[in-house]
Every structure is written in structure tokens, then in C-alpha cells.
C-alpha atoms as one frame of an Amber mdcrd trajectory, in Angstrom:
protein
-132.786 110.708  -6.394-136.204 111.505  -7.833-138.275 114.135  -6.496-141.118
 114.665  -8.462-142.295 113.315 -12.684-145.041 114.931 -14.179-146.557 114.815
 -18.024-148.920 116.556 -19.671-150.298 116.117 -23.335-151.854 119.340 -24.794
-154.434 119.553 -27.925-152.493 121.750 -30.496-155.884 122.835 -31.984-157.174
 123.783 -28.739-154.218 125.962 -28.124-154.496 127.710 -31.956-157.947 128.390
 -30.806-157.434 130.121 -27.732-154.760 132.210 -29.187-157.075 133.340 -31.816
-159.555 134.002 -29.148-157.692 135.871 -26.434-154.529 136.897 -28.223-151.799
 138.590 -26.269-153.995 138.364 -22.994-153.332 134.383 -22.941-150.141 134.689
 -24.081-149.329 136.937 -21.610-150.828 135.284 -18.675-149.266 132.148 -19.422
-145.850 132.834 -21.359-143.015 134.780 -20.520-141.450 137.090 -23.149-138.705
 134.677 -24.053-141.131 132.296 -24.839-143.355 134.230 -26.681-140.322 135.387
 -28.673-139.439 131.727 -29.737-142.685 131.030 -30.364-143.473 134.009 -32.974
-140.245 132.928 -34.797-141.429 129.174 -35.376-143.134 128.513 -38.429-145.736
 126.697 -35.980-146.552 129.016 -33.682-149.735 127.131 -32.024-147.495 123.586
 -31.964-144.574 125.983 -30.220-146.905 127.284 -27.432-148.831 124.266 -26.643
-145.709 122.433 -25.802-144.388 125.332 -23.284-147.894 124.819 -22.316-147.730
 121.095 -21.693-144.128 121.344 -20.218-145.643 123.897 -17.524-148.389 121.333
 -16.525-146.187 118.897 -16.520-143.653 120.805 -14.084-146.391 121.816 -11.939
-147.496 118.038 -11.905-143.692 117.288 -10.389-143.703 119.920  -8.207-146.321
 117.754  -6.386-148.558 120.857  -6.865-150.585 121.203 -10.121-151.872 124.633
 -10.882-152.859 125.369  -6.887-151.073 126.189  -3.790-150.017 130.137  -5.672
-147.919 128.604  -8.600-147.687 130.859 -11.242-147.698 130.026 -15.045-144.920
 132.245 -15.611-143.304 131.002 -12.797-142.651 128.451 -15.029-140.444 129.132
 -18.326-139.017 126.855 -20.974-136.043 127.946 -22.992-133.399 126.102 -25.329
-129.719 125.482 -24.960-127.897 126.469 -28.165-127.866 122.619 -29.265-132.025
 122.949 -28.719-132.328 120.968 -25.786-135.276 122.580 -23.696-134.524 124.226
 -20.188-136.874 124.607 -17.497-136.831 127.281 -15.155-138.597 127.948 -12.125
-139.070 131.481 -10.584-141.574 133.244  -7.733-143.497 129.934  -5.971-142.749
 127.791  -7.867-138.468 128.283  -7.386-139.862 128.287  -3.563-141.438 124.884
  -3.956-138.411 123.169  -5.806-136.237 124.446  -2.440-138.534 123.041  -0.175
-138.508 119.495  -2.070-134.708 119.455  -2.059-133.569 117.498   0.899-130.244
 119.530   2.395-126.568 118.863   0.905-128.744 118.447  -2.760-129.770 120.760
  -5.649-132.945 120.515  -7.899-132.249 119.235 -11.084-135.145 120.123 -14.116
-135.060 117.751 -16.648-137.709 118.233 -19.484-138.269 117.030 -22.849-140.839
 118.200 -25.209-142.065 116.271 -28.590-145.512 116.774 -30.643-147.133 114.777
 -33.724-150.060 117.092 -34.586-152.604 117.562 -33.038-150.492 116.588 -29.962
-148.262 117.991 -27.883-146.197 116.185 -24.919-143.655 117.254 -22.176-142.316
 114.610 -19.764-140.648 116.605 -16.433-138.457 114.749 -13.908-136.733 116.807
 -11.190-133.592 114.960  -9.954-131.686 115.866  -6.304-128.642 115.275  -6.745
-125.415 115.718  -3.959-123.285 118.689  -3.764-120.191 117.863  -4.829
């Protein structure tokens, strides 16, 4: 069953220009150190960020929440499977928030999928319940 969808589409530009304005303080606030890693190893670094950034609204959008109610931005974290598919994980409020959606005998499934044509970058989130085996 479906618990929660949530999208978000982020102006690259916008992104490169905060960076360049606030540096490691934004990146910091907002990105956890694995995703900071992936992003300084990308050729585009601004395109890299501003989809984590998008995926984050987007999974605070599911959650039912938005950026309110104590959710942290690194309480949400994209990484990549070896093939590249992104991962979304949920820690601190938001990990709290996910286990209060999940109806009992279920687990929280994140599914998330990030794509961006430039100046544009999109993340689609759907969070799936499905039965314990």
C-alpha cells in the first residue's frame, strides 16, 4: 500500500548560487558527509546537490510533513546502490515519522528516483508498506 508521494523540482542555478554564497555552511546544514562526498566527485557538482536537495523535499512532502513538525534535512540522506540506483534514508524525526505511518505487521519502503535536464532538477518519492513476510 501507499503511504505517502511527494516531488519536488529544484533550480540547478539557484543551488550553484547558494553554494557559492554560503559554502560549507549550506552544505553542511543540509547534506550529510556521504553526500557531500558524491557530490565533490561529480563533474556537476551544483546538478549533484540540487537533486539530493529535491529528493529531500520531496521525502519530506511524503512523509505528510514538509520541512515542519522537527524534520531535519540531514535526517534525510540519499545514497546509490552499486548499480546507481538512489537510496533514501531516513534518520532522527524523520525515521520516527516513517514508524508512525507504518500500519503494524508492515515496513516502510523508500522508493526515490532522481533525473535533471539543466537548469532542472526532479526527485519523485513514494513510500510503500508492505507485509512482513
Amino acid at each position: 500500500m501507499i503511504l505517502g508521494i511527494g516531488t519536488d523540482l529544484a533550480n540547478i542555478e539557484r543551488i550553484a548560487g547558494t553554494l557559492e554564497r554560503f559554502g560549507d555552511r549550506f552544505r553542511n546544514r543540509v547534506f550529510t558527509e556521504v553526500e557531500q562526498r558524491k557530490a565533490d566527485r561529480r563533474k556537476d557538482v551544483a546538478g549533484t546537490y540540487a537533486k539530493r536537495w529535491a529528493a529531500k523535499e520531496a521525502c519530506s512532502k511524503a512523509l505528510g510533513t514538509g520541512l515542519r513538525m522537527g524534520i531535519s534535512w540531514r535526517d534525510m540522506a540519499v545514497s546509490n546502490l552499486r548499480s546507481g540506483q538512489p537510496v533514501m534514508e531516513v534518520t532522527g524525526w524523520a525515521k520516527e515519522r516513517l514508524e508512525t505511518m507504518t500500519p503494524p505487521g508492515h515496513e516502510a519502503i523508500i522508493h526515490v528516483t532522481l533525473t535533471d535536464d539543466h537548469p532542472w532538477a526532479q526527485a519523485f518519492v513514494v513510500i510503500e508498506a508492505r507485509p512482513l513476510a
